[in-house]
Amino acid sequence: MKILQLELIAFGLFTDKTLDFSTGNFHLLYGPNEAGKSSMHRALTHFFFGIPERTTDAYLHSNDKLRIGAKLLKDDGKELICYRRKGRKNTLLDANNKPLDEDHLQ
């Protein structure tokens, strides 16, 4: 699976920011201290494994508004667009805000 795009819709200090990884094979993110590099790393991890019940990334956006999205290229060549919200169940959503099975990210 390849990450084509990571959307930081409402996460940490980010609002509606998109990282495009669709070109090239190697991407390096850099910036000064407090630019959001660690927040972006947490967003990537939380997208795949869920946003923890207690998160430090809800200081700008409330817990119920936290959203991370991604466009993925699966091994079979199909693209998958999905979103992760903070919650206890059904937190992985498709492009129409319908719950997706976590197996889609395996």
C-alpha atoms as a printed R data frame, in Angstrom:
    type eleno elety resid chain resno       x      y      z
1   ATOM     1    CA   MET     A     1   0.000  0.000  0.000
2   ATOM     2    CA   LYS     A     2   1.255  3.450 -0.903
3   ATOM     3    CA   ILE     A     3   0.117  6.726  0.631
4   ATOM     4    CA   LEU     A     4  -0.729  9.119 -2.188
5   ATOM     5    CA   GLN     A     5  -2.136 11.920 -0.065
6   ATOM     6    CA   LEU     A     6  -2.557 12.695  3.629
7   ATOM     7    CA   GLU     A     7  -5.242 15.201  4.600
8   ATOM     8    CA   LEU     A     8  -5.007 16.916  7.949
9   ATOM     9    CA   ILE     A     9  -8.586 18.146  7.981
10  ATOM    10    CA   ALA     A    10  -8.724 18.977 11.686
11  ATOM    11    CA   PHE     A    11  -5.803 17.660 13.706
12  ATOM    12    CA   GLY     A    12  -3.413 19.370 16.099
13  ATOM    13    CA   LEU     A    13  -2.481 22.767 14.728
14  ATOM    14    CA   PHE     A    14  -3.582 21.840 11.197
15  ATOM    15    CA   THR     A    15  -6.820 22.798  9.475
16  ATOM    16    CA   ASP     A    16  -7.468 21.664  5.891
17  ATOM    17    CA   LYS     A    17  -3.830 20.928  5.031
18  ATOM    18    CA   THR     A    18  -2.937 18.310  2.423
19  ATOM    19    CA   LEU     A    19   0.380 16.553  1.917
20  ATOM    20    CA   ASP     A    20   0.805 15.148 -1.595
21  ATOM    21    CA   PHE     A    21   2.993 12.044 -1.849
22  ATOM    22    CA   SER     A    22   1.748 10.943 -5.274
23  ATOM    23    CA   THR     A    23   4.949 11.703 -7.169
24  ATOM    24    CA   GLY     A    24   8.353 10.210 -6.522
25  ATOM    25    CA   ASN     A    25   9.359  7.372 -4.243
26  ATOM    26    CA   PHE     A    26  11.042  9.233 -1.380
27  ATOM    27    CA   HIS     A    27   9.665 12.150  0.623
28  ATOM    28    CA   LEU     A    28  11.420 14.168  3.291
29  ATOM    29    CA   LEU     A    29   9.540 16.505  5.596
30  ATOM    30    CA   TYR     A    30  11.562 19.171  7.341
31  ATOM    31    CA   GLY     A    31  10.970 22.463  9.080
32  ATOM    32    CA   PRO     A    32  11.824 24.534 12.143
33  ATOM    33    CA   ASN     A    33  10.870 23.539 15.673
34  ATOM    34    CA   GLU     A    34   7.116 23.671 16.353
35  ATOM    35    CA   ALA     A    35   6.293 23.572 12.615
36  ATOM    36    CA   GLY     A    36   4.145 20.441 13.027
37  ATOM    37    CA   LYS     A    37   6.469 17.598 11.985
38  ATOM    38    CA   SER     A    38   5.650 15.488 15.045
39  ATOM    39    CA   SER     A    39   1.941 16.286 14.739
40  ATOM    40    CA   MET     A    40   2.021 15.094 11.139
41  ATOM    41    CA   HIS     A    41   3.749 11.885 12.239
42  ATOM    42    CA   ARG     A    42   1.077 11.304 14.911
43  ATOM    43    CA   ALA     A    43  -1.651 11.990 12.349
44  ATOM    44    CA   LEU     A    44  -0.219  9.320 10.076
45  ATOM    45    CA   THR     A    45  -0.040  6.791 12.916
46  ATOM    46    CA   HIS     A    46  -3.513  7.701 14.190
47  ATOM    47    CA   PHE     A    47  -4.949  7.397 10.695
48  ATOM    48    CA   PHE     A    48  -3.880  3.773 10.454
49  ATOM    49    CA   PHE     A    49  -4.430  2.703 14.076
50  ATOM    50    CA   GLY     A    50  -7.070  5.077 15.454
51  ATOM    51    CA   ILE     A    51  -6.968  8.290 17.451
52  ATOM    52    CA   PRO     A    52  -6.383  7.478 21.135
53  ATOM    53    CA   GLU     A    53  -9.113  8.233 23.647
54  ATOM    54    CA   ARG     A    54  -6.789 10.686 25.373
55  ATOM    55    CA   THR     A    55  -5.027 12.765 22.771
56  ATOM    56    CA   THR     A    56  -3.005 15.948 23.005
57  ATOM    57    CA   ASP     A    57  -4.011 16.894 19.453
58  ATOM    58    CA   ALA     A    58  -7.447 18.311 20.296
59  ATOM    59    CA   TYR     A    59  -6.340 21.750 21.463
60  ATOM    60    CA   LEU     A    60  -7.411 23.696 18.347
61  ATOM    61    CA   HIS     A    61 -10.233 21.385 17.227
62  ATOM    62    CA   SER     A    62 -12.552 19.676 19.689
63  ATOM    63    CA   ASN     A    63 -12.423 15.879 20.053
64  ATOM    64    CA   ASP     A    64 -15.579 15.340 17.983
65  ATOM    65    CA   LYS     A    65 -14.144 17.415 15.104
66  ATOM    66    CA   LEU     A    66 -10.769 15.627 14.733
67  ATOM    67    CA   ARG     A    67 -10.435 14.244 11.190
68  ATOM    68    CA   ILE     A    68  -7.593 12.758  9.172
69  ATOM    69    CA   GLY     A    69  -8.003 11.617  5.587
70  ATOM    70    CA   ALA     A    70  -5.888  9.735  3.093
71  ATOM    71    CA   LYS     A    71  -5.815  8.592 -0.482
72  ATOM    72    CA   LEU     A    72  -4.117  5.207 -0.695
73  ATOM    73    CA   LEU     A    73  -2.980  3.056 -3.583
74  ATOM    74    CA   LYS     A    74  -3.647 -0.553 -2.696
75  ATOM    75    CA   ASP     A    75  -1.525 -3.467 -3.862
76  ATOM    76    CA   ASP     A    76  -4.189 -4.430 -6.421
77  ATOM    77    CA   GLY     A    77  -3.833 -0.984 -8.078
78  ATOM    78    CA   LYS     A    78  -7.129  0.402 -6.754
79  ATOM    79    CA   GLU     A    79  -7.291  3.735 -4.953
80  ATOM    80    CA   LEU     A    80  -8.969  4.014 -1.576
81  ATOM    81    CA   ILE     A    81 -10.071  7.315 -0.068
82  ATOM    82    CA   CYS     A    82 -10.993  7.158  3.599
83  ATOM    83    CA   TYR     A    83 -11.110  9.214  6.749
84  ATOM    84    CA   ARG     A    84 -10.475  8.638 10.435
85  ATOM    85    CA   ARG     A    85 -12.481 10.355 13.135
86  ATOM    86    CA   LYS     A    86 -11.997 10.231 16.872
87  ATOM    87    CA   GLY     A    87 -14.362  7.819 18.577
88  ATOM    88    CA   ARG     A    88 -14.774  4.380 20.104
89  ATOM    89    CA   LYS     A    89 -16.221  2.451 17.160
90  ATOM    90    CA   ASN     A    90 -16.755  2.866 13.436
91  ATOM    91    CA   THR     A    91 -14.010  5.490 13.262
92  ATOM    92    CA   LEU     A    92 -12.795  4.573  9.765
93  ATOM    93    CA   LEU     A    93 -15.083  6.142  7.170
94  ATOM    94    CA   ASP     A    94 -15.376  6.036  3.396
95  ATOM    95    CA   ALA     A    95 -15.690  9.119  1.180
96  ATOM    96    CA   ASN     A    96 -19.448  9.207  1.934
97  ATOM    97    CA   ASN     A    97 -18.953  9.152  5.732
98  ATOM    98    CA   LYS     A    98 -20.106  5.528  5.960
99  ATOM    99    CA   PRO     A    99 -18.199  3.174  8.294
100 ATOM   100    CA   LEU     A   100 -15.487  1.052  6.682
101 ATOM   101    CA   ASP     A   101 -14.104 -2.224  7.950
102 ATOM   102    CA   GLU     A   102 -10.603 -1.822  9.409
103 ATOM   103    CA   ASP     A   103  -9.475 -4.675  7.118
104 ATOM   104    CA   HIS     A   104  -9.253 -2.119  4.292
105 ATOM   105    CA   LEU     A   105  -6.057 -0.799  5.931
106 ATOM   106    CA   GLN     A   106  -4.380 -4.202  6.319
